[in-house]
Short mmCIF file of C-alpha atoms and ligand atoms in Angstrom, two decimals:
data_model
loop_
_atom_site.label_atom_id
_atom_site.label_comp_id
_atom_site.label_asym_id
_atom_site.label_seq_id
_atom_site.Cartn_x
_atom_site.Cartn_y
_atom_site.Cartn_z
CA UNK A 1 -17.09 -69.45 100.72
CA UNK A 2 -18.91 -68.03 98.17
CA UNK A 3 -16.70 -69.67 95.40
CA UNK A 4 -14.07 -68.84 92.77
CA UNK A 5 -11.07 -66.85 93.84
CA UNK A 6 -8.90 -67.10 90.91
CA UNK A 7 -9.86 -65.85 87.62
CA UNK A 8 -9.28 -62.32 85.48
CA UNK A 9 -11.57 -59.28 85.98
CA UNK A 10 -12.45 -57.14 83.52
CA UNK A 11 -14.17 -54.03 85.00
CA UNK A 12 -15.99 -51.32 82.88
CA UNK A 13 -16.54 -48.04 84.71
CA UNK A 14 -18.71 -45.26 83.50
CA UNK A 15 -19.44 -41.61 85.02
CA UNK A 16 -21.24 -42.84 88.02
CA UNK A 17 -17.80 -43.77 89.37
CA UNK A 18 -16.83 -40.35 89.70
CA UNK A 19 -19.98 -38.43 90.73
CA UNK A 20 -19.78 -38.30 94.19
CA UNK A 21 -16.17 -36.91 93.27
CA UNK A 22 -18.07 -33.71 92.16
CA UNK A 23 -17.96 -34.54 88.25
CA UNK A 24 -21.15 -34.64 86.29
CA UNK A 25 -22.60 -37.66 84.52
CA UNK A 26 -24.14 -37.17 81.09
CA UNK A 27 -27.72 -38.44 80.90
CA UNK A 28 -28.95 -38.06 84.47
CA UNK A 29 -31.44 -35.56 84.88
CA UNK A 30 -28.83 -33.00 86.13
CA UNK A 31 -26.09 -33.92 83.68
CA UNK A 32 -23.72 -32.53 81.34
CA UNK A 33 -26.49 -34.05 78.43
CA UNK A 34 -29.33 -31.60 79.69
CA UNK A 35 -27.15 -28.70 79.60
CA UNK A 36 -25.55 -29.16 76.55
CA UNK A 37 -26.26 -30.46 72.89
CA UNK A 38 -23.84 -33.51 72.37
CA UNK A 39 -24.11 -33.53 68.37
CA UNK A 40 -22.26 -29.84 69.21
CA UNK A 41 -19.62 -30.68 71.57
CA UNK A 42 -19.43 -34.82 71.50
CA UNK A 43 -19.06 -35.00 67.49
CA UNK A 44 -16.26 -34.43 64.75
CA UNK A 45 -19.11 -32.95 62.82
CA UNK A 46 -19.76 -30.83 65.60
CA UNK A 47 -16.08 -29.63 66.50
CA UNK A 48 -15.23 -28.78 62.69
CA UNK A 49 -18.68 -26.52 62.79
CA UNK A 50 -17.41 -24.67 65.88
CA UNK A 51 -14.10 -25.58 67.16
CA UNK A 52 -14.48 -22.07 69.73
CA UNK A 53 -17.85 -23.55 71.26
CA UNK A 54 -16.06 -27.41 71.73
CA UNK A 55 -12.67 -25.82 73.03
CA UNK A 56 -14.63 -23.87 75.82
CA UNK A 57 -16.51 -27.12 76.32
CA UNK A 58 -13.56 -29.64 77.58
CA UNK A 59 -11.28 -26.07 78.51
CA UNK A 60 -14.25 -25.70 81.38
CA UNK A 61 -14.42 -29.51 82.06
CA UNK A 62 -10.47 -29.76 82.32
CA UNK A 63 -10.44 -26.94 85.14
CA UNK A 64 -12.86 -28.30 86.93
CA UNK A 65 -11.06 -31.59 86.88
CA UNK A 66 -7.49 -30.16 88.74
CA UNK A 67 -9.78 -28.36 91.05
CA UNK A 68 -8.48 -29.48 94.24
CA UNK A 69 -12.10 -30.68 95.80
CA UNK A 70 -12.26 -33.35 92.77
CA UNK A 71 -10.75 -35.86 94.28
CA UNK A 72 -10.95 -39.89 93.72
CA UNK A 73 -13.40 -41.47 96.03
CA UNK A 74 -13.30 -44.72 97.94
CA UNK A 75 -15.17 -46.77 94.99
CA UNK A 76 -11.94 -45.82 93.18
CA UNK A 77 -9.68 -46.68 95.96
CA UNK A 78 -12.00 -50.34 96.43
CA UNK A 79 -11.00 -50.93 92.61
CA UNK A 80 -7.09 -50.07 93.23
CA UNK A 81 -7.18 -52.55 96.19
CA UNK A 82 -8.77 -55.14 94.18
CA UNK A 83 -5.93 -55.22 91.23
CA UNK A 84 -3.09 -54.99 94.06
CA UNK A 85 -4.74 -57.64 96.51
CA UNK A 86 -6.40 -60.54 93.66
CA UNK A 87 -4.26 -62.93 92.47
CA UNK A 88 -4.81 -62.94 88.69
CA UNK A 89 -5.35 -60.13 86.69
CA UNK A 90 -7.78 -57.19 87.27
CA UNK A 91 -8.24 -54.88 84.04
CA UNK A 92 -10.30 -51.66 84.49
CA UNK A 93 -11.62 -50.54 81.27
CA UNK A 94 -12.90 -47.00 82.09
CA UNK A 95 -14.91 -44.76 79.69
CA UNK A 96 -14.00 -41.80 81.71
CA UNK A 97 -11.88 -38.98 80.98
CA UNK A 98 -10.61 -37.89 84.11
CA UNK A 99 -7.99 -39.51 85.71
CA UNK A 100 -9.29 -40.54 89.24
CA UNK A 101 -8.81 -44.42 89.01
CA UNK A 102 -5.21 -43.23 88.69
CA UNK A 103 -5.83 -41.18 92.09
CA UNK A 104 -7.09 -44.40 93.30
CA UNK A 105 -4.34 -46.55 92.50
CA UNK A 106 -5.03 -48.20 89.63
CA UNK A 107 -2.20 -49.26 87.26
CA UNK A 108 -4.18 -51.96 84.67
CA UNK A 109 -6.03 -49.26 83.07
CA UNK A 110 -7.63 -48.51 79.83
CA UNK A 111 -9.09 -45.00 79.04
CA UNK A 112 -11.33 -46.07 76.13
CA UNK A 113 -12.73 -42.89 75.66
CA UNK A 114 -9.61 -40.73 75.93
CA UNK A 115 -8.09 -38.61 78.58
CA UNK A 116 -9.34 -35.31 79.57
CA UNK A 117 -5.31 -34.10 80.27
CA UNK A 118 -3.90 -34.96 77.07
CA UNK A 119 -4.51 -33.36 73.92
CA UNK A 120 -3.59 -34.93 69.88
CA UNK A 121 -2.39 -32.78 67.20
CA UNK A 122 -5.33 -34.00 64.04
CA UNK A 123 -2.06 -32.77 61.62
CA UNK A 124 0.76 -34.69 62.97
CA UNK A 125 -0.91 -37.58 65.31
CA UNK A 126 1.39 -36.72 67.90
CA UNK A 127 -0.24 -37.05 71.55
CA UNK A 128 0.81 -34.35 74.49
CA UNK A 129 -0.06 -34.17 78.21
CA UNK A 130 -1.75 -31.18 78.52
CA UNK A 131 -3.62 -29.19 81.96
CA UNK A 132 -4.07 -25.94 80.62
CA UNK A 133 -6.67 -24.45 77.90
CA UNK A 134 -6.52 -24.89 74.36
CA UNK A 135 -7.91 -22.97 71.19
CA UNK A 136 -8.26 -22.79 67.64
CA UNK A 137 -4.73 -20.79 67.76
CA UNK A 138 -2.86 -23.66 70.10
CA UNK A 139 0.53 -24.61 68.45
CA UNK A 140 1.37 -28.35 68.35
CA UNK A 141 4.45 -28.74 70.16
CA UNK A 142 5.76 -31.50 67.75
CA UNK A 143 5.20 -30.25 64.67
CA UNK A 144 4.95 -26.32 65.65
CA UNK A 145 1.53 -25.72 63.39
CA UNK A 146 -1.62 -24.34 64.42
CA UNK A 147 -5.17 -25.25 63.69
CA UNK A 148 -4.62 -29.31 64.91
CA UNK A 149 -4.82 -29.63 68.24
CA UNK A 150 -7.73 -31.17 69.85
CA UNK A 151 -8.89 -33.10 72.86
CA UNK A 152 -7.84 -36.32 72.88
CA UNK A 153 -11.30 -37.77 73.71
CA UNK A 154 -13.32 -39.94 71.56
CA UNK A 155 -16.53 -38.32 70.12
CA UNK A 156 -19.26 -39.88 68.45
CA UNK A 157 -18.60 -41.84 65.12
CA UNK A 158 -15.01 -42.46 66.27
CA UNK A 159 -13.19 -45.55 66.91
CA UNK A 160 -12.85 -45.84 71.17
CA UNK A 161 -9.14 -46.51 72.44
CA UNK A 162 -7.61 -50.32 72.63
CA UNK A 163 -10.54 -52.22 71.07
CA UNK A 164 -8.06 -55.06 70.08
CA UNK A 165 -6.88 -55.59 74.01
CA UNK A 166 -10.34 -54.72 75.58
CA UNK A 167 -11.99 -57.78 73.30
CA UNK A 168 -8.68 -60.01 74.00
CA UNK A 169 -9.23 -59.11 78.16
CA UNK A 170 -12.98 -59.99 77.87
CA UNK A 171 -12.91 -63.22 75.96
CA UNK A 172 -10.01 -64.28 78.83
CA UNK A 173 -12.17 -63.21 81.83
CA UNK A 174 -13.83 -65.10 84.33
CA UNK A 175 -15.80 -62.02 85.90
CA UNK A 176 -16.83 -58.82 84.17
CA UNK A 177 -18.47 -55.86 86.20
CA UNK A 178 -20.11 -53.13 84.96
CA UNK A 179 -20.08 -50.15 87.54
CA UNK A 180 -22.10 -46.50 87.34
CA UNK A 181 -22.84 -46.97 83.20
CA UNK A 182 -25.98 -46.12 81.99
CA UNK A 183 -25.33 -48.65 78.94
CA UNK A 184 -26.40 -46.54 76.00
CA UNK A 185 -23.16 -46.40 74.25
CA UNK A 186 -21.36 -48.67 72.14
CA UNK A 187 -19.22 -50.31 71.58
CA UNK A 188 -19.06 -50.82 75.73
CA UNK A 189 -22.68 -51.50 76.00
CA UNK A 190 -21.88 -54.64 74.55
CA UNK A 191 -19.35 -55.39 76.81
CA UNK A 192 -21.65 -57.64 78.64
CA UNK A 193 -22.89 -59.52 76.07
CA UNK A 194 -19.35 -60.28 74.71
CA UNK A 195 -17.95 -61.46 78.11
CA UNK A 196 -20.85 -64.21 78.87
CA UNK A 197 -20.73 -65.27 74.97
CA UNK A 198 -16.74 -66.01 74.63
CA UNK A 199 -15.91 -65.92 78.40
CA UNK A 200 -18.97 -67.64 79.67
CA UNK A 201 -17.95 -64.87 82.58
CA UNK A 202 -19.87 -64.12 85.49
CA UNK A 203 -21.19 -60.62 85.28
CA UNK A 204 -22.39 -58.29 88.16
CA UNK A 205 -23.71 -54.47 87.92
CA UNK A 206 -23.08 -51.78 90.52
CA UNK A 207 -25.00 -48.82 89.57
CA UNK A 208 -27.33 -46.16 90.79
CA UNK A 209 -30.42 -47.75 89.50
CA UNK A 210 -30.57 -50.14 86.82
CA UNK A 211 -29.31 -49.86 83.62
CA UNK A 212 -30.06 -49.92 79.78
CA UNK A 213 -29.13 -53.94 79.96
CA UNK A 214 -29.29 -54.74 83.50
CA UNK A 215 -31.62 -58.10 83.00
CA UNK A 216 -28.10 -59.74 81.27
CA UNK A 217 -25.94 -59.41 84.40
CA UNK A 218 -26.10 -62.34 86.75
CA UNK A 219 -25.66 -60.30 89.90
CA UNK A 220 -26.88 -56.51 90.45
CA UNK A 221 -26.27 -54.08 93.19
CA UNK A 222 -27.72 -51.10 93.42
CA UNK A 223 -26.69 -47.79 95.67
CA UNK A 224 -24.16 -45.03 95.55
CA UNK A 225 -20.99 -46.14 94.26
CA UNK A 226 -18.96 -44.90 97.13
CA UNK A 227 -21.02 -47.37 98.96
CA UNK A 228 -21.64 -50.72 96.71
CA UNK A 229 -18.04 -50.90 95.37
CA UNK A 230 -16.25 -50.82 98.69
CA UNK A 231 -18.66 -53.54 100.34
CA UNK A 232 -18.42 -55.47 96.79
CA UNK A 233 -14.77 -55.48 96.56
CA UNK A 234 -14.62 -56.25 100.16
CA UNK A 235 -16.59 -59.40 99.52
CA UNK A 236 -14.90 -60.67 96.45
CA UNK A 237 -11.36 -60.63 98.00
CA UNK A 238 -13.02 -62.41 100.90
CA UNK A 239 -15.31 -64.81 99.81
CA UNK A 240 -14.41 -64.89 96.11
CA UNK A 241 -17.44 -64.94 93.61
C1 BJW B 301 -24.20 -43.60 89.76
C2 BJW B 301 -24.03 -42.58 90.64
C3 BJW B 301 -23.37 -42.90 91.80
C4 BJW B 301 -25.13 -41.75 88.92
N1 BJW B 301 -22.98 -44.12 91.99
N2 BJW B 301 -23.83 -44.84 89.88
C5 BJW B 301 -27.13 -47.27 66.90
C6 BJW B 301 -27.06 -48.45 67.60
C7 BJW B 301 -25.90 -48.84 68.25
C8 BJW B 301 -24.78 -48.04 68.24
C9 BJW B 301 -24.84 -46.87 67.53
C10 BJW B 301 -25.99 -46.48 66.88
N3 BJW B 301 -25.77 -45.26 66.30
C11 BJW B 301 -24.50 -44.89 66.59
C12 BJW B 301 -23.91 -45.85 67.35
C13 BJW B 301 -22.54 -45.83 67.89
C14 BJW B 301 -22.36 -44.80 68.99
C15 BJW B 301 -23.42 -45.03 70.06
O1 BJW B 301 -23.28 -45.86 70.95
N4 BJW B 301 -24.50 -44.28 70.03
C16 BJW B 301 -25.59 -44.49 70.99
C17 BJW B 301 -25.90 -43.18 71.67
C18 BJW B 301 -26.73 -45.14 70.27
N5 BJW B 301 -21.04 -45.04 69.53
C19 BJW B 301 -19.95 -44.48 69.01
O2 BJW B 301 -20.02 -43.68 68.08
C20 BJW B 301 -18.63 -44.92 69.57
N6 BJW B 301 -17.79 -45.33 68.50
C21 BJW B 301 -18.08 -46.39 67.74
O3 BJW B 301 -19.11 -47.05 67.88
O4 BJW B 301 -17.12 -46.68 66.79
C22 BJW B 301 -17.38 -47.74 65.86
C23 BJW B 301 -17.07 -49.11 66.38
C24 BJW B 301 -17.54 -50.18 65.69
C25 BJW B 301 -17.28 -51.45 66.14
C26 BJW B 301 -16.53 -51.66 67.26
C27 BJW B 301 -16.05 -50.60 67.93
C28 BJW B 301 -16.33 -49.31 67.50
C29 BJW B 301 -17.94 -43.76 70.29
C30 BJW B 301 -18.66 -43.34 71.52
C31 BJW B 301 -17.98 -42.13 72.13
C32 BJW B 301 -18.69 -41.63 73.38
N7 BJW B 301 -18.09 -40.41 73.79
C33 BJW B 301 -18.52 -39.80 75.05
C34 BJW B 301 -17.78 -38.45 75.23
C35 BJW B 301 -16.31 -38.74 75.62
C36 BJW B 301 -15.56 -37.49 75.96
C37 BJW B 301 -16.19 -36.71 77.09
O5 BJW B 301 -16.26 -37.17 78.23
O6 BJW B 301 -16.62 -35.58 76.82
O7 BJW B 301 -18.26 -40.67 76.14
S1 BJW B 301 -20.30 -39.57 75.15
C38 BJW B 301 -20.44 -39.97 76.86
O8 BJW B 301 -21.19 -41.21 77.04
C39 BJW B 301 -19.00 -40.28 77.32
C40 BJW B 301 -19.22 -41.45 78.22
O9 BJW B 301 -18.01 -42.17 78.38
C41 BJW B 301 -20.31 -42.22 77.53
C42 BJW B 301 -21.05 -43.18 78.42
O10 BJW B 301 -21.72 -42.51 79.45
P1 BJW B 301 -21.82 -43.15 80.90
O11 BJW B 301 -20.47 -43.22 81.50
O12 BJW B 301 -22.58 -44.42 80.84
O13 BJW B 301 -22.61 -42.01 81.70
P2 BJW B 301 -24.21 -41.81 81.84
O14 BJW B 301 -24.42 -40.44 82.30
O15 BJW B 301 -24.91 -42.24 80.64
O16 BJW B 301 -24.60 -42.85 83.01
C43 BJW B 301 -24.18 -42.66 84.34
C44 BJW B 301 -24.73 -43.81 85.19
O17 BJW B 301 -24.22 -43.66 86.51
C45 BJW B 301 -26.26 -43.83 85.30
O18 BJW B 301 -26.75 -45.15 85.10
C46 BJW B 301 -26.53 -43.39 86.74
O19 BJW B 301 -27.66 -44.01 87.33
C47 BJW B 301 -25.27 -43.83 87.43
N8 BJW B 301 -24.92 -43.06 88.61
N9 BJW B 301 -24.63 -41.42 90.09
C48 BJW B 301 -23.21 -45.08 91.04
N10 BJW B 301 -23.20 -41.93 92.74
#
């Protein structure tokens, strides 16, 4: 026994999750950040200076995403197994855009950062699945105008998805795990911090290498994701934490 095996989990997932799944992170040295300049294509600023240059941007990324070799990998499928098989309640509070811990079975789910396969209308609010491309001419289909439609993603300087339930979930948890984040955004950065201050949670990192804030987590595990969260979830429905 390694201990407790009741208790809500909060886990925070970054683009690590979904490398080996052939998606790019976004500060690794081969990631999306070295390619491109994120005040262009990751800001409001930057989207209302070129709209063309943004709408290529997420049109390229949201191809590549129903590409049928992107697929959700087994650290997806580990985190689907661990909300159907633990007997309290497993949130996963993702950052990522794509939709793979869907693919992996994962029904608790918060996409803090938006969804790469829905797009917003900025004119009428109103929020539409969308797979194909979009440009500055795309017509919303609630309110039939042009000149609106956008990504719905969260950029830099905007307020992340579900702040209210993600803060609620953290101050109720008795675990929070951090998996394939670098940790240089906020507000999930912080995430950490917040679930050991009003949770007195125990907190565990599974990442690549370590991260931005790795010295706060009580537990770290480092390797490919496809590897770590498997064995990790493996353990925790076992043994507990
Ligand atoms: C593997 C692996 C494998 C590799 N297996 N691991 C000064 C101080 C503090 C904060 C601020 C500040 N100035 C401005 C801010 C706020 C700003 C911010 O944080 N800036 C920092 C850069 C300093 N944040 C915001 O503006 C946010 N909004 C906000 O704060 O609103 C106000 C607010 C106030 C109070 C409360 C709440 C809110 C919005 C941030 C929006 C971020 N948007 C993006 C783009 C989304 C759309 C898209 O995808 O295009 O989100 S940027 C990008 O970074 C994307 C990601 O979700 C996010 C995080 O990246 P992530 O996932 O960590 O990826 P990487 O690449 O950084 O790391 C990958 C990791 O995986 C690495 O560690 C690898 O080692 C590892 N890895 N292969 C396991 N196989």
């Amino acid at each position: 026994m390694r201990g407790r095996k009741r208790g809500n989990i909060v886990v925070l997932t970054g683009a690590g999750i979904s490398k080996e799944s052939g998606l790019d992170t976004f500060r690794d040295a081969d990631g999306l950040w070295s390619r491109v300049n994120l005040e262009d294509v990751a800001t409001p600023e930057g989207f209302a200076r070129n709209p063309k240059m943004v709408h290529d941007f997420y049109n390229h990324r949201r191809r590549e995403l129903q590409s049928d070799n992107v697929r959700a990998n087994a650290a997806h499928v580990a985190l689907g197994r661990l909300e159907a098989e633990w007997p309290d309640n497993v949130l996963v509070v993702t950052q990522n855009i794509d939709a793979l811990h869907e693919e992996g079975g994962s029904k608790n789910l918060i996409h803090m950062h938006g969804e790469m396969l829905k797009a917003r209308c900025d004119l009428c609010g109103a929020v539409h699945d969308w797979t194909g491309d979009m440009d500055i001419g795309t017509v919303c289909p609630a309110c039939d105008a042009a000149g609106g439609m956008r990504p719905h993603v969260v950029w830099f300087g905007e307020m992340p998805f579900e702040m209210e339930r993600i803060s609620r979930a953290l101050a109720q948890c008795s675990l929070f795990v951090s998996i394939g984040t670098s940790g240089n955004v906020y507000p999930a950065a912080g995430f950490v911090q917040e679930a050991i201050f009003s949770a007195r949670a125990h907190t565990v990192e599974l990442n690549m290498e370590p991260s931005e804030g790795a010295t706060m987590f009580a537990e770290t595990v480092y390797g490919p994701a496809t590897e770590v969260v498997p064995a990790w979830v493996e353990r925790v429905l076992e043994e507990g934490f």
